[in-house]
């Protein structure tokens, strides 16, 4: 495995230098900024349920940022807001200097071509095989000749270690393989950023390890900006540069994984260390136990 | 009582809200249709799964409906010594009514439910959201080809149903019951009018195709993305399509033959 990654690292080296050149050219421009995604005063509610209640976030360019929090805190919703699939009730979201919710359909689609998103289920198209799934965005958005599409697809599949699985149908893939194919598809158009929605959920240790390494490696080798939404604290903290912890609609903690490990906040500590009881109680709110039993 | 009125109001609002969404959806789909014509391969694949795969049930039903019509018609006509008119009875019943209506109902059950389930499952497994994030509009890529395929297939299937129904009637009437072959065809030729009967039947099948496919793709796209939601949407497609086909059949018949 490690040897494989070393070889990949070498293979990617030309891409890295290319990307570095691109980035230095970009940073020379006036619009360039170190922050790729800027979220200010984000409010969002579903019916009566408030999901975000004044969230400020900065996702730095070229880094791997994790957004963690207990289940049901709207982490996936946050990714959909960044991708423009949902509109916030209040506040602003900027991606690469563009205000997402104010973009017209054409500009939004233009922006989405530069974003990749990895869904929890992989979201592979079930009527296409692995090869055609990875080729899908290339065929939809470019007029490249079929021979070149083949080369590109095989390169992307090689990067995730599944070149040999190109003829399989999505139903024949394990969960971890499906996510790697989806990852190959997400990088098919060489995006500037990738958003991962719970990439480690339900993975066995081996595919978990492969994914963890792959996400970090792709981020560095391709010069991407990565956002990982997850509640797998150990795995995510191990590879991320910066962590935000969200709970009950607010950012309750942020910092490098090391700094968050030493936090004073009881809530953050409970989450990071996975303690069963604490500020988030073990018991669902109910009336007094004795009273409940006696009033049968 | 107050609750009942409140429930009625809420139901009414929900109905009109859904209707509004369905209309907006239809508009977006129509905008996407020209893009499908540029990529015929998408359309051909859907024509196969919506149209060609519906052929067996349409063929079988057409033949049997024609055979039953001939049996029933013969028993009534023979009392008046008018069994020579059997061809007209079979042809008019099928071309005007049963062809478009029964095909519409079968089409809703076979192709409509399959469309809803397929699109609903694509939504439930985040395939539609995934497409959106890849900057591919699912209405253009997934919905429009299916809509167009249904719209094209339904009148063709109805025509096949009608033709085979008439042959089914011929088989029973002429083959088994001994009606004169020449009378069967020549009476049909002289009494069935191309404009009044055949064209009106074709118009019906076009309308039914439009409505059934619209209901099917909308129910799939608008589904609650869970397994329960998809199963409910699939049921709704069949029920609403049946209502729409039968209701519209009455309206169209009244307009065409009423006055």
Tab-separated table of C-alpha atoms in Angstrom, chain A residues 80 83 85 105 109 112-113 115 117 119-121 123-126 136-137 140-141 185 195 197, chain B residues 39 42 46 118 122 124-138 140-141 146:
chain	number	residue	atom	x	y	z
A	80	UNK	CA	-25.471	21.752	0.147
A	83	UNK	CA	-22.848	24.005	-3.369
A	85	UNK	CA	-28.428	23.455	-3.721
A	105	UNK	CA	-28.182	29.368	-12.914
A	109	UNK	CA	-23.266	25.682	-12.828
A	112	UNK	CA	-20.017	23.822	-9.626
A	113	UNK	CA	-17.784	22.531	-12.406
A	115	UNK	CA	-16.246	21.928	-7.161
A	117	UNK	CA	-18.568	16.593	-4.053
A	119	UNK	CA	-21.760	11.975	-1.396
A	120	UNK	CA	-22.138	9.591	1.497
A	121	UNK	CA	-23.620	6.911	-0.731
A	123	UNK	CA	-24.186	8.618	-5.753
A	124	UNK	CA	-22.837	6.644	-8.706
A	125	UNK	CA	-25.205	6.426	-11.648
A	126	UNK	CA	-26.554	2.889	-11.418
A	136	UNK	CA	-19.701	11.136	-17.211
A	137	UNK	CA	-18.606	14.689	-16.278
A	140	UNK	CA	-21.132	16.151	-20.368
A	141	UNK	CA	-18.844	19.152	-20.188
A	185	UNK	CA	-15.359	11.019	-10.750
A	195	UNK	CA	-16.367	18.388	-0.370
A	197	UNK	CA	-19.863	14.104	3.058
B	39	UNK	CA	-28.423	13.885	-28.335
B	42	UNK	CA	-30.390	9.398	-24.750
B	46	UNK	CA	-35.563	5.619	-23.209
B	118	UNK	CA	-36.559	4.688	-11.437
B	122	UNK	CA	-32.254	7.975	-8.393
B	124	UNK	CA	-33.258	8.542	-2.974
B	125	UNK	CA	-29.711	7.412	-3.756
B	126	UNK	CA	-28.590	11.036	-4.296
B	127	UNK	CA	-27.903	10.439	-8.002
B	128	UNK	CA	-29.931	13.496	-8.990
B	129	UNK	CA	-28.237	15.681	-6.371
B	130	UNK	CA	-24.902	14.277	-7.508
B	131	UNK	CA	-25.638	15.317	-11.078
B	132	UNK	CA	-26.551	18.805	-9.937
B	133	UNK	CA	-23.234	19.065	-8.124
B	134	UNK	CA	-21.477	17.961	-11.312
B	135	UNK	CA	-23.173	20.926	-13.007
B	136	UNK	CA	-25.460	18.633	-15.019
B	137	UNK	CA	-29.119	19.566	-14.836
B	138	UNK	CA	-31.025	16.352	-14.005
B	140	UNK	CA	-32.332	17.994	-18.923
B	141	UNK	CA	-30.317	14.811	-18.598
B	146	UNK	CA	-37.979	10.064	-20.467
